[in-house]
Short mmCIF file of C-alpha atoms and ligand atoms in Angstrom, two decimals:
data_model
loop_
_atom_site.label_atom_id
_atom_site.label_comp_id
_atom_site.label_asym_id
_atom_site.label_seq_id
_atom_site.Cartn_x
_atom_site.Cartn_y
_atom_site.Cartn_z
CA MET A 1 -22.18 3.48 -12.24
CA THR A 2 -21.38 3.50 -15.89
CA PRO A 3 -19.94 6.75 -17.38
CA LYS A 4 -23.15 7.14 -19.44
CA SER A 5 -25.44 7.06 -16.35
CA SER A 6 -23.24 9.38 -14.34
CA THR A 7 -23.32 11.89 -17.15
CA LEU A 8 -27.05 11.74 -17.20
CA GLU A 9 -27.35 12.07 -13.55
CA ASN A 10 -25.02 15.08 -13.56
CA LYS A 11 -27.18 16.68 -16.16
CA LYS A 12 -30.26 16.18 -13.92
CA GLY A 13 -28.38 17.84 -11.15
CA ALA A 14 -27.49 14.85 -9.11
CA GLY A 15 -24.79 15.41 -6.53
CA GLN A 16 -25.19 19.16 -6.12
CA ALA A 17 -22.31 21.22 -4.78
CA LYS A 18 -22.28 21.58 -0.99
CA SER A 19 -23.13 24.90 0.53
CA ASN A 20 -20.27 27.31 1.37
CA GLY A 21 -21.64 27.62 4.88
CA GLY A 22 -21.50 31.39 5.17
CA PHE A 23 -17.78 31.46 6.32
CA LEU A 24 -16.32 30.79 2.82
CA HIS A 25 -16.54 32.96 -0.23
CA GLU A 26 -18.34 32.05 -3.37
CA THR A 27 -16.33 29.58 -5.54
CA PRO A 28 -18.57 28.71 -8.50
CA LEU A 29 -15.84 26.96 -10.63
CA LEU A 30 -14.67 24.85 -7.67
CA ASP A 31 -18.27 23.95 -6.81
CA ARG A 32 -18.60 22.19 -10.16
CA LEU A 33 -15.85 19.77 -9.04
CA GLU A 34 -18.28 18.59 -6.40
CA THR A 35 -21.03 17.54 -8.82
CA GLY A 36 -19.40 14.44 -10.33
CA PRO A 37 -19.82 10.87 -9.18
CA TRP A 38 -16.53 10.78 -7.20
CA PRO A 39 -15.62 12.13 -3.86
CA SER A 40 -14.32 15.67 -4.19
CA PHE A 41 -11.38 17.16 -2.29
CA ILE A 42 -13.23 20.48 -2.57
CA THR A 43 -15.98 19.16 -0.38
CA GLY A 44 -13.45 17.97 2.10
CA PHE A 45 -11.70 21.34 2.09
CA LYS A 46 -15.01 23.16 2.57
CA GLU A 47 -16.13 21.03 5.47
CA LEU A 48 -12.86 21.34 7.22
CA ALA A 49 -12.68 25.04 6.70
CA ASN A 50 -16.26 25.57 7.94
CA ARG A 51 -15.67 23.37 10.95
CA THR A 52 -12.40 24.86 12.08
CA HIS A 53 -13.00 28.36 10.74
CA SER A 54 -9.58 28.07 8.93
CA THR A 55 -8.76 31.42 7.18
CA MET A 56 -5.82 29.65 5.55
CA LEU A 57 -8.04 27.06 3.89
CA ARG A 58 -10.58 29.77 2.87
CA GLY A 59 -7.66 31.76 1.20
CA VAL A 60 -6.50 28.61 -0.59
CA LEU A 61 -9.91 27.91 -1.88
CA ASP A 62 -10.14 31.56 -3.14
CA GLN A 63 -6.74 31.42 -4.78
CA LEU A 64 -7.58 28.06 -6.46
CA GLU A 65 -10.80 29.58 -7.77
CA TYR A 66 -8.77 32.43 -9.20
CA SER A 67 -6.36 29.83 -10.73
CA TYR A 68 -9.20 28.16 -12.48
CA GLU A 69 -10.45 31.61 -13.86
CA THR A 70 -7.02 32.61 -15.12
CA LYS A 71 -5.76 29.09 -15.91
CA THR A 72 -2.44 29.84 -13.99
CA GLY A 73 -0.86 28.31 -11.04
CA TYR A 74 0.39 30.77 -8.30
CA TRP A 75 2.45 28.61 -5.88
CA LYS A 76 6.23 28.93 -5.83
CA GLY A 77 8.75 26.96 -3.80
CA GLY A 78 11.46 28.21 -1.35
CA THR A 79 13.14 27.03 1.75
CA VAL A 80 11.39 26.21 4.93
CA GLY A 81 13.07 24.05 7.57
CA VAL A 82 13.39 23.12 11.20
CA ARG A 83 16.55 23.06 13.33
CA GLY A 84 19.02 20.24 12.40
CA TYR A 85 17.06 19.32 9.32
CA GLY A 86 17.91 20.35 5.79
CA ALA A 87 14.92 18.57 4.17
CA GLY A 88 11.37 17.16 4.93
CA ILE A 89 9.24 20.31 4.40
CA ILE A 90 7.87 21.27 1.04
CA ALA A 91 7.56 25.11 0.86
CA ARG A 92 4.65 26.78 -0.87
CA PHE A 93 4.50 30.50 -1.08
CA SER A 94 1.83 32.35 -2.97
CA VAL A 95 3.08 34.69 -5.61
CA ILE A 96 -0.12 36.73 -5.31
CA SER A 97 -0.23 37.00 -1.51
CA ASN A 98 -1.21 40.69 -1.90
CA LYS A 99 -4.49 39.50 -3.50
CA PHE A 100 -5.03 36.52 -1.25
CA PRO A 101 -3.13 37.24 1.98
CA GLU A 102 -4.82 34.34 3.80
CA ALA A 103 -3.17 31.97 1.44
CA ALA A 104 0.24 33.55 1.62
CA GLU A 105 1.91 30.28 2.91
CA PHE A 106 0.80 26.70 2.61
CA HIS A 107 3.81 24.48 3.43
CA THR A 108 3.72 20.70 3.78
CA LEU A 109 5.38 18.59 6.45
CA ARG A 110 6.46 15.13 5.07
CA VAL A 111 6.21 12.77 8.04
CA GLN A 112 7.69 9.28 7.74
CA PRO A 113 5.17 6.44 8.06
CA ALA A 114 5.88 3.37 10.15
CA PRO A 115 7.19 0.34 8.22
CA GLY A 116 4.21 -1.52 6.60
CA LEU A 117 2.03 1.48 7.48
CA HIS A 118 1.27 0.07 10.94
CA TYR A 119 -0.21 2.61 13.23
CA THR A 120 -2.12 2.59 16.44
CA SER A 121 -5.33 4.64 16.61
CA LYS A 122 -3.75 6.64 19.51
CA SER A 123 -0.71 7.57 17.56
CA LEU A 124 -2.85 8.80 14.61
CA ARG A 125 -5.23 10.73 17.00
CA ASP A 126 -2.26 12.35 18.82
CA MET A 127 -0.75 13.32 15.45
CA CYS A 128 -4.07 14.87 14.31
CA ASP A 129 -4.47 16.82 17.50
CA VAL A 130 -1.01 18.42 17.06
CA TRP A 131 -1.74 19.08 13.38
CA GLU A 132 -5.09 20.74 14.01
CA LYS A 133 -3.38 22.89 16.65
CA HIS A 134 -0.66 24.26 14.40
CA GLY A 135 -1.64 23.49 10.86
CA SER A 136 -4.63 23.50 8.53
CA GLY A 137 -5.84 19.96 9.41
CA VAL A 138 -5.55 18.72 5.89
CA ILE A 139 -3.76 15.34 5.68
CA ALA A 140 -2.95 13.15 2.68
CA LEU A 141 -2.51 9.60 3.83
CA HIS A 142 -0.25 8.80 2.05
CA GLY A 143 1.30 10.97 -0.61
CA GLN A 144 3.10 9.62 -3.77
CA SER A 145 6.38 9.82 -1.70
CA GLY A 146 4.86 7.34 0.79
CA ASP A 147 4.92 9.99 3.53
CA ILE A 148 2.05 11.24 5.64
CA MET A 149 1.54 14.61 4.07
CA LEU A 150 0.54 17.34 6.56
CA GLN A 151 -0.52 20.07 4.19
CA GLY A 152 -0.91 23.67 5.06
CA ILE A 153 1.17 25.44 7.75
CA THR A 154 2.98 28.75 8.09
CA GLN A 155 6.77 29.12 8.50
CA ALA A 156 6.24 30.68 11.93
CA LYS A 157 4.44 27.59 13.34
CA THR A 158 6.67 24.90 11.71
CA GLN A 159 9.25 24.47 14.43
CA GLU A 160 6.82 24.16 17.30
CA CYS A 161 4.61 21.75 15.38
CA PHE A 162 7.54 19.54 14.43
CA ASP A 163 8.89 19.54 18.01
CA GLU A 164 5.56 18.31 19.33
CA LEU A 165 5.27 15.64 16.55
CA ASN A 166 8.85 14.57 17.26
CA LYS A 167 8.07 14.18 20.95
CA LEU A 168 5.34 11.81 19.94
CA GLY A 169 7.90 9.80 18.01
CA TRP A 170 7.30 10.96 14.45
CA ASP A 171 10.09 12.08 12.21
CA LEU A 172 10.30 14.01 8.98
CA GLY A 173 10.78 12.14 5.66
CA GLY A 174 13.00 12.93 2.77
CA ALA A 175 12.51 15.70 0.24
CA GLY A 176 14.84 17.13 -2.48
CA PRO A 177 18.17 15.45 -3.23
CA THR A 178 18.09 13.06 -0.28
CA LEU A 179 17.44 9.39 0.63
CA ARG A 180 13.73 9.53 0.37
CA THR A 181 11.24 7.90 2.72
CA SER A 182 11.09 4.15 1.90
CA ALA A 183 8.09 1.96 1.70
CA SER A 184 7.50 -1.64 2.77
CA CYS A 185 4.58 -4.09 2.42
CA VAL A 186 2.94 -5.49 5.47
CA GLY A 187 5.21 -8.46 5.18
CA PRO A 188 5.20 -11.12 7.73
CA ALA A 189 3.04 -9.13 10.10
CA ARG A 190 -0.10 -9.95 8.02
CA CYS A 191 0.89 -11.80 4.87
CA GLU A 192 1.56 -15.51 4.50
CA GLN A 193 3.54 -14.98 1.31
CA ALA A 194 6.36 -12.95 2.92
CA CYS A 195 9.78 -14.37 2.09
CA TYR A 196 11.65 -12.02 4.47
CA ASP A 197 11.02 -9.47 7.32
CA THR A 198 10.16 -6.42 5.24
CA LEU A 199 9.47 -4.41 8.41
CA GLY A 200 12.69 -5.16 10.14
CA VAL A 201 14.81 -4.55 7.00
CA HIS A 202 12.94 -1.29 6.25
CA HIS A 203 13.58 -0.16 9.87
CA LYS A 204 17.22 -1.07 9.72
CA LEU A 205 17.87 0.84 6.48
CA LEU A 206 15.76 3.78 7.66
CA THR A 207 17.71 4.21 10.85
CA HIS A 208 21.09 3.50 9.23
CA PHE A 209 20.70 6.19 6.41
CA VAL A 210 18.80 8.72 8.55
CA ASP A 211 21.53 11.32 7.92
CA LEU A 212 21.13 11.11 4.19
CA THR A 213 17.36 11.47 4.62
CA HIS A 214 17.57 14.77 6.63
CA ARG A 215 20.44 16.45 4.91
CA PRO A 216 20.46 16.94 1.14
CA SER A 217 23.80 15.77 -0.19
CA LEU A 218 23.07 13.43 -3.17
CA PRO A 219 22.77 14.25 -6.93
CA TYR A 220 18.99 13.63 -6.71
CA LYS A 221 16.40 11.53 -4.92
CA PHE A 222 17.09 7.88 -4.01
CA LYS A 223 14.50 5.38 -2.82
CA PHE A 224 14.46 1.94 -1.32
CA LYS A 225 11.30 -0.11 -1.34
CA PHE A 226 10.68 -3.50 0.27
CA SER A 227 8.22 -6.14 -1.03
CA GLY A 228 7.96 -9.47 0.82
CA CYS A 229 7.38 -11.54 -2.33
CA PRO A 230 7.33 -11.22 -6.13
CA ASN A 231 3.67 -9.86 -5.88
CA ASP A 232 5.51 -6.64 -5.17
CA CYS A 233 2.78 -4.82 -3.40
CA THR A 234 4.92 -1.68 -3.03
CA ASN A 235 5.47 -1.48 -6.76
CA SER A 236 9.15 -1.37 -6.02
CA ILE A 237 10.21 -2.50 -9.46
CA MET A 238 8.98 0.66 -11.01
CA ARG A 239 8.88 3.09 -8.18
CA SER A 240 12.27 2.70 -6.45
CA ASP A 241 15.92 3.02 -7.16
CA VAL A 242 16.58 -0.15 -5.21
CA ALA A 243 13.85 -2.79 -5.08
CA VAL A 244 14.33 -5.47 -2.44
CA ILE A 245 11.89 -8.27 -3.33
CA GLY A 246 11.34 -11.50 -1.44
CA THR A 247 11.83 -14.70 -3.31
CA TRP A 248 12.82 -18.44 -2.75
CA ARG A 249 15.25 -20.94 -4.14
CA GLY A 250 14.23 -24.43 -5.00
CA ASP A 251 10.73 -25.86 -5.09
CA ILE A 252 7.37 -24.39 -4.30
CA ASP A 253 5.91 -25.96 -1.21
CA ILE A 254 2.89 -28.13 -2.00
CA ASP A 255 0.30 -29.36 0.57
CA GLN A 256 -1.49 -32.00 -1.42
CA ALA A 257 -4.23 -32.44 1.13
CA GLU A 258 -5.20 -28.70 0.68
CA VAL A 259 -5.00 -29.10 -3.12
CA GLY A 260 -7.47 -31.91 -2.79
CA LYS A 261 -9.84 -29.55 -0.87
CA TYR A 262 -9.59 -27.03 -3.64
CA VAL A 263 -10.44 -29.72 -6.15
CA ASP A 264 -13.48 -30.71 -4.11
CA GLN A 265 -14.68 -27.22 -3.65
CA LEU A 266 -13.94 -25.62 -7.09
CA GLY A 267 -13.81 -28.61 -9.36
CA SER A 268 -10.84 -29.84 -11.52
CA ASP A 269 -11.98 -27.76 -14.56
CA TYR A 270 -11.77 -24.50 -12.64
CA ILE A 271 -8.38 -25.36 -11.38
CA GLN A 272 -7.28 -26.48 -14.84
CA ASN A 273 -8.56 -23.28 -16.57
CA SER A 274 -7.86 -20.69 -13.83
CA VAL A 275 -4.54 -21.94 -12.45
CA VAL A 276 -2.80 -24.57 -14.59
CA ALA A 277 -3.62 -22.94 -17.91
CA LEU A 278 -2.50 -19.49 -16.79
CA CYS A 279 0.93 -20.51 -15.62
CA PRO A 280 3.11 -18.45 -18.00
CA THR A 281 5.72 -21.21 -18.39
CA LYS A 282 3.21 -24.20 -18.35
CA ALA A 283 5.16 -25.56 -15.31
CA ILE A 284 2.10 -27.07 -13.56
CA ARG A 285 0.02 -30.03 -14.09
CA LEU A 286 -3.13 -31.28 -12.22
CA LYS A 287 -3.22 -35.00 -11.77
CA GLY A 288 -6.39 -36.17 -10.06
CA ARG A 289 -6.47 -34.38 -6.71
CA GLU A 290 -2.82 -33.47 -6.76
CA ILE A 291 -0.58 -30.80 -8.43
CA GLU A 292 2.81 -31.46 -9.93
CA ILE A 293 5.25 -28.52 -10.65
CA ASP A 294 8.33 -28.69 -12.74
CA ASN A 295 10.12 -26.12 -10.66
CA ARG A 296 12.97 -25.61 -13.15
CA ASP A 297 10.52 -23.81 -15.38
CA CYS A 298 8.81 -21.72 -12.69
CA VAL A 299 9.53 -18.05 -13.09
CA ARG A 300 8.00 -17.11 -9.70
CA CYS A 301 5.11 -15.12 -11.10
CA MET A 302 3.12 -15.98 -7.87
CA HIS A 303 -0.10 -16.81 -9.84
CA CYS A 304 -0.59 -20.34 -8.74
CA ILE A 305 0.50 -19.42 -5.10
CA ASN A 306 -2.00 -16.55 -5.03
CA ALA A 307 -4.76 -18.71 -6.39
CA LEU A 308 -4.29 -21.70 -4.17
CA THR A 309 -3.23 -20.25 -0.88
CA LYS A 310 -2.42 -22.76 1.79
CA ALA A 311 -2.06 -25.46 -0.78
CA LEU A 312 0.82 -23.70 -2.49
CA SER A 313 3.53 -21.54 -0.70
CA PRO A 314 6.84 -20.03 -1.54
CA GLY A 315 9.58 -22.55 -0.93
CA GLY A 316 11.40 -22.90 2.37
CA ASP A 317 14.83 -21.51 1.21
CA ARG A 318 13.87 -17.82 1.28
CA GLY A 319 15.78 -14.59 0.60
CA VAL A 320 15.61 -11.53 -1.63
CA THR A 321 16.25 -10.42 -5.17
CA ILE A 322 17.64 -6.90 -5.65
CA LEU A 323 16.82 -4.74 -8.59
CA VAL A 324 18.37 -1.36 -9.29
CA GLY A 325 17.37 1.67 -11.36
CA GLY A 326 13.57 1.70 -11.39
CA LYS A 327 11.92 5.22 -11.53
CA GLY A 328 8.94 7.14 -12.89
CA HIS A 329 9.01 9.84 -15.55
CA LEU A 330 11.55 12.76 -15.82
CA LYS A 331 14.68 12.60 -17.99
CA VAL A 332 14.38 9.34 -19.98
CA GLY A 333 10.85 8.19 -19.05
CA ASN A 334 9.63 5.40 -16.89
CA MET A 335 12.20 2.61 -16.18
CA LEU A 336 11.87 -0.78 -14.50
CA GLY A 337 14.59 -1.86 -12.19
CA SER A 338 17.40 -4.24 -13.54
CA MET A 339 18.11 -7.40 -11.74
CA ILE A 340 21.44 -7.01 -10.01
CA VAL A 341 21.50 -9.61 -7.22
CA PRO A 342 19.55 -12.72 -8.07
CA PHE A 343 19.36 -14.12 -4.65
CA MET A 344 20.58 -13.13 -1.19
CA LYS A 345 19.63 -14.37 2.25
CA LEU A 346 18.35 -11.72 4.58
CA GLU A 347 17.80 -13.35 7.92
CA THR A 348 20.80 -12.61 10.27
CA ASP A 349 22.32 -9.34 11.42
CA GLU A 350 25.34 -10.29 9.21
CA ASP A 351 23.03 -10.48 6.21
CA LEU A 352 21.47 -7.08 7.03
CA GLU A 353 25.00 -5.55 7.28
CA LYS A 354 25.70 -6.91 3.75
CA LEU A 355 22.62 -5.17 2.46
CA VAL A 356 23.57 -1.93 4.15
CA ASP A 357 27.13 -2.24 2.73
CA PHE A 358 25.66 -2.89 -0.74
CA GLY A 359 23.38 0.22 -0.41
CA THR A 360 26.23 2.41 0.79
CA ARG A 361 28.57 1.38 -2.05
CA MET A 362 25.88 1.88 -4.52
CA ILE A 363 24.94 5.32 -3.30
CA GLU A 364 28.68 6.31 -3.32
CA TRP A 365 29.09 4.98 -6.91
CA TRP A 366 26.08 6.95 -7.93
CA ALA A 367 27.13 10.20 -6.20
CA ASP A 368 30.65 9.93 -7.87
CA ASN A 369 29.13 9.27 -11.35
CA ALA A 370 25.77 10.98 -11.73
CA LEU A 371 25.00 14.23 -13.24
CA ASP A 372 22.90 16.67 -11.33
CA HIS A 373 19.21 15.63 -11.06
CA GLU A 374 19.90 12.14 -12.49
CA ARG A 375 18.42 8.99 -10.93
CA ILE A 376 20.70 5.99 -10.58
CA GLY A 377 18.91 4.11 -13.42
CA GLU A 378 19.56 7.10 -15.79
CA THR A 379 23.26 7.16 -14.76
CA ILE A 380 23.55 3.34 -15.38
CA GLU A 381 21.83 3.88 -18.79
CA ARG A 382 24.22 6.72 -19.66
CA VAL A 383 27.49 5.01 -18.59
CA GLY A 384 26.48 1.38 -19.22
CA MET A 385 25.57 -1.50 -17.08
CA GLN A 386 29.14 -2.90 -17.44
CA ALA A 387 30.62 0.29 -15.86
CA PHE A 388 28.14 -0.02 -12.95
CA LEU A 389 28.97 -3.66 -12.31
CA ASP A 390 32.63 -2.87 -12.48
CA GLY A 391 32.27 0.01 -10.11
CA MET A 392 30.38 -2.09 -7.67
CA GLY A 393 32.65 -5.12 -8.07
CA ILE A 394 29.78 -7.35 -9.20
CA GLU A 395 30.41 -10.15 -11.64
CA PRO A 396 27.82 -10.30 -14.55
CA THR A 397 25.77 -13.50 -14.35
CA ILE A 398 23.47 -15.28 -16.72
CA ASP A 399 20.51 -14.28 -14.47
CA MET A 400 20.96 -10.65 -15.60
CA VAL A 401 20.24 -11.40 -19.26
CA GLU A 402 16.68 -10.43 -20.00
CA ALA A 403 16.50 -12.25 -23.33
CA PRO A 404 19.09 -14.05 -25.47
CA ARG A 405 20.69 -12.14 -28.34
CA ASP A 406 18.60 -12.80 -31.47
CA ASN A 407 20.69 -10.95 -34.07
CA PRO A 408 23.89 -12.79 -34.98
CA PHE A 409 25.30 -9.67 -36.65
CA PHE A 410 25.03 -7.46 -33.51
CA LYS A 411 27.86 -7.60 -31.07
CA ALA A 412 28.04 -5.57 -27.88
CA THR A 413 31.18 -3.30 -27.75
CA TYR A 414 31.75 -2.62 -24.13
FE1 SF4 B 1 2.23 -10.08 0.94
FE2 SF4 B 1 3.91 -10.34 -1.01
FE3 SF4 B 1 2.26 -8.28 -1.07
FE4 SF4 B 1 4.20 -8.32 0.69
S1 SF4 B 1 4.44 -8.14 -1.52
S2 SF4 B 1 2.02 -7.90 1.08
S3 SF4 B 1 4.44 -10.41 1.08
S4 SF4 B 1 1.75 -10.50 -1.22
FE1 SF4 B 2 3.83 -21.15 -12.93
FE2 SF4 B 2 3.89 -18.79 -11.74
FE3 SF4 B 2 3.19 -20.91 -10.30
FE4 SF4 B 2 5.76 -20.68 -11.09
S1 SF4 B 2 4.63 -19.27 -9.68
S2 SF4 B 2 4.50 -22.53 -11.27
S3 SF4 B 2 5.55 -19.63 -13.11
S4 SF4 B 2 2.07 -20.00 -12.07
#
């Protein structure tokens, strides 16, 4: 639907607001959010509130309507927790609870997802049953943090709800100045491009650093993300402090028989225009029914491998590249991670221990050097990459240079 046609349909009254069902109060401003072409969270809230007769959701809708009238937000934070945990629950108290007592509290439990977001239907159903018993029933799957967000519970019910979830095997994620919930792509479970076991590595670090996740002791948030190949499906380069991305050394694997099948099916012109011509470093050539790659020029952008699956695959000598310092907004704006470890094998328990040691030393360096509320990328930017590498005992390498110096009069003065 084009924006123009959707506007016309709205004017004609298409997509009318859903009825308030008798249980809810009138919310004319919120109702307008249901009339656009997109699914509306207001419709979801109303349906759930009417079905469960949730006075909490009714109060939240009333307060939101009032917020729209007054153009003011009325939630404030605070501290809500469960025994043994210093983090994992986002507190929301209403500052106008005298006006909307039903919305006095609306706290969120951050629940850690399984690596690669693999669930069974039963595990999700059991979780939903517990949540509907104690909380509002509203779930965001998944929030920006990567967690399952169980939204809307009172302080009085938090402990019992958590205990029941915990018995089912769920645990709280990070919040505040902690090691936050990590994210991993589906990896080798369902993706042929995976260059390492994203799920196993995620699980290893999750369990190793569990104390830092539950007890706020860091300068600010710290996130790991795990992508199985340079496609980076978890957006780790820009959304995590430590991006662990699968890669390979040496040549791309070529199955020329499969290349021939692509040529037969799609035609040489298509492969020439859509694969060969789009290689950013012009490293590929199509010769008849075969492909040649000058692997010295390949920058592992994944384009040809994505386009010709089965025919082309990441090479056999696989491992990871580690980038540090990515983040979104706050102090100095969005930052991409800087490449710190060009290649590292990640197959054996010994390799995993090396990664754990690397992460531990990095968190310690950051905790020693960061200002309050400063992500590690910001600390590195403030004190300099050289100081970070010295602190970590890492030798600078040519692989860390993004672009050669092009001004002969400029000289770095570290
Ligand atoms: Fe597959 Fe790579 Fe995406 Fe992971 S990052 S799901 S390995 S394409
Ligand atoms: Fe070119 Fe990218 Fe394929 Fe490497 S992965 S050969 S850079 S298209």
